[in-house]
Structures are given as structure tokens and as C-alpha cells.
């Protein structure tokens, strides 16, 4: 068990170091990364398509990278906005990692991109533990998912810098209790903003873009209590960014090629990791990339 935990800490420490380097490089290029996390079917693709279209209307250079286990459906939808879009197929891997993101945007991300939206794999467990070098981490939940979602997935919601509620146009029909949801969010992440959206009606569209632009210009971004607690517990090999470890200590060990994931919401999983393969085509608005992620995929 100790070996498993140590391996997990080594993997997360390596990811944090990569994320810090990626963040610094993108910031130097003037690019702000927004990491979008949610359950499958939350409506984040619908909202993201409209955010991209709004950005294009306003003349803001944006791009999107979307990750899925299979199909190119989301990339096709997002490309309708006219923004540069890249699809990453993880072939079963349940999350993106900083190194994967770095390889996929290398030689693809257009110069001058101010905002890169990353639509993570639909999953509220695995992606929560991995910093992607983002400036703004957003967790979305639809009104159909229930008010207790933040309590069921405390790491995802506890590390969010912004929480977005989607599909509010049907909130009354499904009996969504907004007050209870807000209370549960504050229970795991005091002080985080909660915004309401109904993408098909255009309600709340532009909020993500505005928040990302403000963050890129140096506006204060919410620091979750969970992140502060983790930072205060670091005792060896500290890193400058610790938002995604869920309060665990970091130890440096040799990477053996096995990723061990210990999640408070699921437990521990091991899988060999061979890394993705990116195929970038910077001259095309839609790039579909098949990225075999591992020999024994970690499924949500």
C-alpha cells in the first residue's frame, strides 16, 4: 500500500512540475488556459460552443481542445464556432495530464491565442487530481444531476475556482433546489462563485469568456480552501502550484511507468502509461487526434 501511495505521489509531483512549466510558457505567450470539468451530459459542449462563438463575435482569439474516450462528435460541434479546435481521443484514459496537453498543443495552438478552453474527459473523479497548467479551473453541473453533487465529488468541487450550473431553463421541471446546491458547494469550497447558465437561451453565455479574460489580465482568482490546506502541509520538494493534490504530501520517487491513482471518490487504480501521440495540423480548423493513452486503460 505504501508503494502505491508513493507511486501516486510521484506521478502527481511530476504532473505538477510539468503543469507549472506549461503554465509559465503559455503565460509568456499571452495564453490563458481554462480547464472545464464535469460529468458526461452536463451540457458543457453546448455552453463551450456558444462561448467560442461569442469570443469570435468580439474578436477575441480563442481555441479549444476537447478530450473524449471515443468519437469526434464534440470537436465537430465546437468547430461550427469557427474557432480552431483539436480533438484528442484518449482511447479509454479517464483524464488529461499536463504532459499530454503540452504535447497536443505543441505546433498546433495558433500564435496570439488569448484563451485556450480545455474540455476535459467527462468525469468528476480522475481529472480533479491533475493540474493542466490552467489559470482557471471550472466545474460544471447540470440541474438534472441533483443538489448533492458537490458532496459526492468533494475533490472536483473543492478545487474549483468557479462553479457553473447548466440547463437552468429546465430547473423547475426537474425540481432543482438552487439554494441547497449553493449550500453544498459552499460546504466543500467556501467563497467560490456559482453562476447560472441556460446556453440554449443564451443566458449566462459570455461569463466564462469574461472570467478567463479577467484572469489573464491579472484579476484575482478564487483560491479554494482545499488548495490552501494542501499547500500548508507540504514538507518536502515543494512546488509553486498545488491546487490539484487534494491535500496530500508530495514525495519524489523514480517513475516506474505505472500510474497509480488514489481518489477519495473511487479508490486506487494502477495502469501502465505509454503516453499519447499527437498529430497536429495547424493549417486546419479541425484537427482530430487519436491518442492511445495506455495499454491497460483506466476507465471512469
Tab-separated table of C-alpha atoms in Angstrom:
chain	number	residue	atom	x	y	z
A	1	UNK	CA	0.000	0.000	0.000
A	2	UNK	CA	2.824	2.415	0.835
A	3	UNK	CA	4.399	1.734	-2.551
A	4	UNK	CA	1.093	2.503	-4.275
A	5	UNK	CA	0.701	5.791	-2.439
A	6	UNK	CA	4.325	6.735	-3.103
A	7	UNK	CA	3.881	5.999	-6.809
A	8	UNK	CA	0.763	8.121	-6.910
A	9	UNK	CA	2.558	10.988	-5.196
A	10	UNK	CA	5.443	10.699	-7.654
A	11	UNK	CA	3.069	10.820	-10.611
A	12	UNK	CA	1.243	13.863	-9.239
A	13	UNK	CA	4.513	15.602	-8.363
A	14	UNK	CA	5.778	15.055	-11.894
A	15	UNK	CA	2.483	16.315	-13.302
A	16	UNK	CA	2.648	19.426	-11.099
A	17	UNK	CA	6.156	20.244	-12.281
A	18	UNK	CA	5.067	19.849	-15.905
A	19	UNK	CA	1.949	21.942	-15.301
A	20	UNK	CA	3.989	24.728	-13.727
A	21	UNK	CA	6.319	24.804	-16.729
A	22	UNK	CA	3.396	24.680	-19.179
A	23	UNK	CA	1.586	27.496	-17.382
A	24	UNK	CA	4.688	29.671	-17.441
A	25	UNK	CA	5.237	29.048	-21.147
A	26	UNK	CA	1.638	29.755	-22.120
A	27	UNK	CA	1.511	32.858	-19.937
A	28	UNK	CA	4.610	34.138	-21.700
A	29	UNK	CA	2.734	33.638	-24.992
A	30	UNK	CA	-0.227	35.572	-23.633
A	31	UNK	CA	-2.476	32.493	-23.469
A	32	UNK	CA	-4.806	31.739	-20.563
A	33	UNK	CA	-5.945	28.118	-20.103
A	34	UNK	CA	-9.425	27.296	-18.806
A	35	UNK	CA	-9.896	23.699	-17.641
A	36	UNK	CA	-13.539	22.567	-17.843
A	37	UNK	CA	-14.578	19.553	-15.747
A	38	UNK	CA	-17.992	17.936	-15.475
A	39	UNK	CA	-19.947	14.709	-15.633
A	40	UNK	CA	-20.941	13.368	-19.067
A	41	UNK	CA	-24.058	15.071	-20.364
A	42	UNK	CA	-23.723	18.216	-18.266
A	43	UNK	CA	-24.056	20.464	-21.297
A	44	UNK	CA	-20.511	21.801	-21.257
A	45	UNK	CA	-20.024	21.264	-25.012
A	46	UNK	CA	-23.173	23.272	-25.745
A	47	UNK	CA	-22.029	26.083	-23.475
A	48	UNK	CA	-18.476	25.982	-24.803
A	49	UNK	CA	-19.632	26.225	-28.424
A	50	UNK	CA	-21.562	29.368	-27.557
A	51	UNK	CA	-18.638	30.824	-25.603
A	52	UNK	CA	-16.380	30.278	-28.600
A	53	UNK	CA	-18.906	31.909	-30.915
A	54	UNK	CA	-19.243	34.866	-28.537
A	55	UNK	CA	-15.467	35.248	-28.465
A	56	UNK	CA	-15.324	35.240	-32.265
A	57	UNK	CA	-18.033	37.896	-32.393
A	58	UNK	CA	-15.993	40.037	-30.014
A	59	UNK	CA	-12.772	39.492	-31.928
A	60	UNK	CA	-11.070	37.580	-29.108
A	61	UNK	CA	-8.623	34.923	-30.414
A	62	UNK	CA	-9.658	31.639	-28.784
A	63	UNK	CA	-9.107	27.930	-29.352
A	64	UNK	CA	-10.471	24.716	-27.861
A	65	UNK	CA	-9.084	21.264	-27.175
A	66	UNK	CA	-11.657	18.620	-26.342
A	67	UNK	CA	-10.920	15.170	-24.928
A	68	UNK	CA	-13.110	12.093	-25.159
A	69	UNK	CA	-12.686	8.350	-24.864
A	70	UNK	CA	-14.074	7.944	-28.378
A	71	UNK	CA	-15.804	9.775	-31.270
A	72	UNK	CA	-15.088	13.166	-32.812
A	73	UNK	CA	-18.574	14.488	-32.097
A	74	UNK	CA	-17.590	17.281	-29.716
A	75	UNK	CA	-14.862	18.641	-31.979
A	76	UNK	CA	-17.280	18.729	-34.921
A	77	UNK	CA	-19.765	20.690	-32.834
A	78	UNK	CA	-17.195	23.123	-31.466
A	79	UNK	CA	-15.683	23.737	-34.906
A	80	UNK	CA	-19.004	25.251	-36.003
A	81	UNK	CA	-17.988	28.312	-33.989
A	82	UNK	CA	-15.146	28.975	-36.429
A	83	UNK	CA	-12.527	28.726	-33.687
A	84	UNK	CA	-9.506	26.404	-34.035
A	85	UNK	CA	-10.436	23.080	-32.447
A	86	UNK	CA	-8.487	19.924	-31.718
A	87	UNK	CA	-9.977	16.572	-30.714
A	88	UNK	CA	-7.994	14.209	-28.509
A	89	UNK	CA	-9.177	10.613	-28.297
A	90	UNK	CA	-7.826	9.102	-25.084
A	91	UNK	CA	-8.776	5.518	-26.014
A	92	UNK	CA	-10.158	4.834	-22.540
A	93	UNK	CA	-7.958	7.011	-20.326
A	94	UNK	CA	-10.269	8.901	-17.976
A	95	UNK	CA	-8.401	12.206	-17.775
A	96	UNK	CA	-5.893	14.533	-19.379
A	97	UNK	CA	-2.485	15.229	-17.862
A	98	UNK	CA	-0.252	18.280	-18.211
A	99	UNK	CA	2.284	16.426	-20.352
A	100	UNK	CA	-0.436	15.194	-22.687
A	101	UNK	CA	-1.839	18.685	-23.089
A	102	UNK	CA	1.602	20.127	-23.747
A	103	UNK	CA	2.310	17.613	-26.495
A	104	UNK	CA	-1.061	18.102	-28.148
A	105	UNK	CA	-0.880	21.885	-28.316
A	106	UNK	CA	2.768	21.962	-29.417
A	107	UNK	CA	2.919	23.174	-33.038
A	108	UNK	CA	-0.898	23.423	-33.136
A	109	UNK	CA	-2.030	26.261	-30.895
A	110	UNK	CA	-2.205	29.369	-33.099
A	111	UNK	CA	0.045	32.280	-32.176
A	112	UNK	CA	-1.849	35.074	-30.493
A	113	UNK	CA	-4.445	32.796	-28.852
A	114	UNK	CA	-5.654	34.605	-25.751
A	115	UNK	CA	-7.869	31.856	-24.318
A	116	UNK	CA	-7.474	28.093	-24.678
A	117	UNK	CA	-10.532	26.227	-23.426
A	118	UNK	CA	-9.802	22.599	-22.496
A	119	UNK	CA	-12.863	20.376	-22.334
A	120	UNK	CA	-11.649	17.559	-20.122
A	121	UNK	CA	-12.961	13.986	-20.276
A	122	UNK	CA	-16.485	13.762	-18.841
A	123	UNK	CA	-15.640	12.546	-15.343
A	124	UNK	CA	-15.613	14.192	-11.912
A	125	UNK	CA	-13.094	11.812	-10.323
A	126	UNK	CA	-9.806	11.347	-12.188
A	127	UNK	CA	-9.488	14.791	-13.826
A	128	UNK	CA	-9.820	16.511	-10.454
A	129	UNK	CA	-6.350	15.374	-9.404
A	130	UNK	CA	-4.462	16.725	-12.414
A	131	UNK	CA	-3.373	20.320	-12.885
A	132	UNK	CA	-3.174	21.064	-16.621
A	133	UNK	CA	-1.334	24.342	-16.253
A	134	UNK	CA	-4.664	26.173	-16.210
A	135	UNK	CA	-5.234	29.654	-14.883
A	136	UNK	CA	-8.915	28.993	-14.260
A	137	UNK	CA	-10.489	25.682	-13.249
A	138	UNK	CA	-14.238	25.471	-13.811
A	139	UNK	CA	-16.553	22.684	-12.656
A	140	UNK	CA	-19.969	22.438	-14.294
A	141	UNK	CA	-23.083	20.638	-13.087
A	142	UNK	CA	-26.481	20.485	-14.745
A	143	UNK	CA	-29.742	20.901	-12.857
A	144	UNK	CA	-30.606	17.295	-13.736
A	145	UNK	CA	-27.719	15.891	-11.680
A	146	UNK	CA	-29.068	16.685	-8.223
A	147	UNK	CA	-28.179	19.157	-5.500
A	148	UNK	CA	-25.825	16.791	-3.658
A	149	UNK	CA	-23.272	16.522	-6.494
A	150	UNK	CA	-20.706	18.706	-4.653
A	151	UNK	CA	-20.896	16.446	-1.608
A	152	UNK	CA	-20.485	13.299	-3.698
A	153	UNK	CA	-17.457	14.695	-5.542
A	154	UNK	CA	-15.753	16.936	-2.963
A	155	UNK	CA	-12.349	16.962	-4.668
A	156	UNK	CA	-13.684	18.195	-8.006
A	157	UNK	CA	-15.901	20.872	-6.485
A	158	UNK	CA	-13.491	21.596	-3.644
A	159	UNK	CA	-10.706	22.605	-6.043
A	160	UNK	CA	-12.900	24.598	-8.441
A	161	UNK	CA	-12.205	28.284	-8.947
A	162	UNK	CA	-15.634	28.767	-10.493
A	163	UNK	CA	-18.762	26.593	-10.428
A	164	UNK	CA	-21.249	26.774	-13.308
A	165	UNK	CA	-24.791	25.425	-13.198
A	166	UNK	CA	-26.124	24.489	-16.639
A	167	UNK	CA	-29.578	23.898	-18.135
A	168	UNK	CA	-31.305	26.222	-15.676
A	169	UNK	CA	-34.140	26.675	-18.172
A	170	UNK	CA	-35.452	23.275	-17.052
A	171	UNK	CA	-34.661	23.688	-13.344
A	172	UNK	CA	-38.302	23.983	-12.322
A	173	UNK	CA	-39.328	20.970	-14.381
A	174	UNK	CA	-36.759	18.712	-12.698
A	175	UNK	CA	-37.269	20.172	-9.222
A	176	UNK	CA	-33.755	21.588	-8.863
A	177	UNK	CA	-33.173	23.192	-5.444
A	178	UNK	CA	-30.743	26.030	-6.188
A	179	UNK	CA	-30.374	27.062	-2.547
A	180	UNK	CA	-29.424	23.529	-1.473
A	181	UNK	CA	-26.917	23.220	-4.313
A	182	UNK	CA	-25.273	26.524	-3.399
A	183	UNK	CA	-25.096	25.478	0.257
A	184	UNK	CA	-23.408	22.206	-0.665
A	185	UNK	CA	-20.899	23.996	-2.890
A	186	UNK	CA	-20.019	26.383	-0.059
A	187	UNK	CA	-19.653	23.437	2.314
A	188	UNK	CA	-16.790	21.974	0.268
A	189	UNK	CA	-15.434	25.213	-1.232
A	190	UNK	CA	-16.271	28.313	0.806
A	191	UNK	CA	-16.274	31.545	-1.147
A	192	UNK	CA	-16.314	30.123	-4.669
A	193	UNK	CA	-18.660	31.846	-7.117
A	194	UNK	CA	-21.608	29.926	-8.555
A	195	UNK	CA	-23.041	31.189	-11.853
A	196	UNK	CA	-26.207	30.066	-13.617
A	197	UNK	CA	-26.450	29.377	-17.340
A	198	UNK	CA	-29.015	28.246	-19.889
A	199	UNK	CA	-26.955	28.027	-23.062
A	200	UNK	CA	-29.814	27.426	-25.484
A	201	UNK	CA	-31.494	30.585	-24.296
A	202	UNK	CA	-28.215	32.483	-24.243
A	203	UNK	CA	-28.465	33.081	-20.500
A	204	UNK	CA	-25.070	33.354	-18.848
A	205	UNK	CA	-23.243	32.954	-22.173
A	206	UNK	CA	-20.087	35.055	-22.144
A	207	UNK	CA	-19.456	34.597	-18.429
A	208	UNK	CA	-16.672	32.054	-18.921
A	209	UNK	CA	-15.050	34.248	-21.543
A	210	UNK	CA	-15.212	37.313	-19.305
A	211	UNK	CA	-13.779	35.412	-16.321
A	212	UNK	CA	-10.965	33.964	-18.420
A	213	UNK	CA	-10.045	37.324	-19.911
A	214	UNK	CA	-10.032	38.925	-16.470
A	215	UNK	CA	-7.838	36.150	-15.061
A	216	UNK	CA	-5.440	36.536	-17.976
A	217	UNK	CA	-5.163	40.225	-17.198
A	218	UNK	CA	-4.247	39.541	-13.587
A	219	UNK	CA	-7.605	39.776	-11.822
A	220	UNK	CA	-7.720	37.772	-8.563
A	221	UNK	CA	-8.843	34.173	-8.965
A	222	UNK	CA	-10.513	32.266	-6.148
A	223	UNK	CA	-8.135	30.104	-4.112
A	224	UNK	CA	-10.025	27.106	-2.675
A	225	UNK	CA	-9.591	26.247	0.994
A	226	UNK	CA	-8.634	22.717	-0.032
A	227	UNK	CA	-5.726	24.083	-2.053
A	228	UNK	CA	-4.541	26.269	0.823
A	229	UNK	CA	-4.700	23.330	3.224
A	230	UNK	CA	-2.615	21.246	0.880
A	231	UNK	CA	-0.021	23.976	0.466
A	232	UNK	CA	0.329	24.286	4.243
A	233	UNK	CA	1.031	20.530	4.543
A	234	UNK	CA	3.841	20.416	2.005
A	235	UNK	CA	7.103	19.470	3.701
A	236	UNK	CA	9.461	18.115	1.031
A	237	UNK	CA	10.159	19.174	-2.550
A	238	UNK	CA	7.562	21.989	-2.585
A	239	UNK	CA	6.096	23.148	-5.870
A	240	UNK	CA	4.713	26.559	-6.679
A	241	UNK	CA	1.298	25.206	-7.591
A	242	UNK	CA	-0.512	22.572	-5.541
A	243	UNK	CA	-4.146	23.019	-6.438
A	244	UNK	CA	-4.801	19.506	-7.613
A	245	UNK	CA	-3.424	17.144	-4.991
A	246	UNK	CA	-6.384	17.144	-2.667
A	247	UNK	CA	-4.290	17.855	0.452
A	248	UNK	CA	-1.731	15.061	0.163
A	249	UNK	CA	2.016	15.240	0.733
A	250	UNK	CA	4.427	15.004	-2.174
A	251	UNK	CA	7.455	12.709	-2.280
A	252	UNK	CA	9.862	12.275	-5.143
A	253	UNK	CA	10.451	8.739	-6.443
A	254	UNK	CA	11.618	7.185	-9.655
A	255	UNK	CA	8.803	6.791	-12.139
A	256	UNK	CA	8.411	3.115	-12.973
A	257	UNK	CA	5.919	3.558	-15.805
A	258	UNK	CA	2.906	2.663	-13.688
A	259	UNK	CA	0.318	5.285	-12.839
A	260	UNK	CA	-1.388	4.667	-9.532
A	261	UNK	CA	-4.407	6.826	-8.813
A	262	UNK	CA	-5.830	7.072	-5.313
A	263	UNK	CA	-9.033	9.073	-5.382
A	264	UNK	CA	-11.195	9.810	-2.349
A	265	UNK	CA	-14.227	9.147	-4.517
A	266	UNK	CA	-13.181	5.849	-6.106
A	267	UNK	CA	-10.141	4.217	-4.555
A	268	UNK	CA	-6.817	3.161	-6.075
A	269	UNK	CA	-6.120	2.109	-9.668
A	270	UNK	CA	-2.924	1.144	-11.445
A	271	UNK	CA	-2.199	1.207	-15.150
A	272	UNK	CA	0.929	1.281	-17.290
A	273	UNK	CA	1.327	4.571	-19.116
A	274	UNK	CA	2.798	4.831	-22.567
A	275	UNK	CA	1.795	8.413	-23.411
A	276	UNK	CA	-0.278	9.864	-26.232
A	277	UNK	CA	0.711	10.528	-29.805
A	278	UNK	CA	-0.312	13.877	-31.236
A	279	UNK	CA	-0.774	14.620	-34.915
A	280	UNK	CA	-1.037	18.381	-35.304
A	281	UNK	CA	-2.251	20.130	-38.443
A	282	UNK	CA	-2.006	23.851	-37.677
A	283	UNK	CA	-3.420	24.872	-41.053
A	284	UNK	CA	-6.782	23.163	-40.478
A	285	UNK	CA	-9.569	24.468	-38.214
A	286	UNK	CA	-10.452	20.973	-37.004
A	287	UNK	CA	-7.760	18.512	-36.013
A	288	UNK	CA	-8.773	15.028	-34.968
A	289	UNK	CA	-6.105	13.285	-32.951
A	290	UNK	CA	-6.217	9.662	-31.916
A	291	UNK	CA	-4.143	9.375	-28.783
A	292	UNK	CA	-3.627	5.834	-27.427
A	293	UNK	CA	-3.053	6.598	-23.781
A	294	UNK	CA	-2.237	3.318	-22.118
A	295	UNK	CA	-2.009	-0.404	-22.594
A	296	UNK	CA	-4.473	-1.064	-19.799
A	297	UNK	CA	-6.857	1.851	-19.832
A	298	UNK	CA	-8.149	3.416	-16.635
A	299	UNK	CA	-11.841	3.744	-17.183
A	300	UNK	CA	-14.166	6.015	-15.193
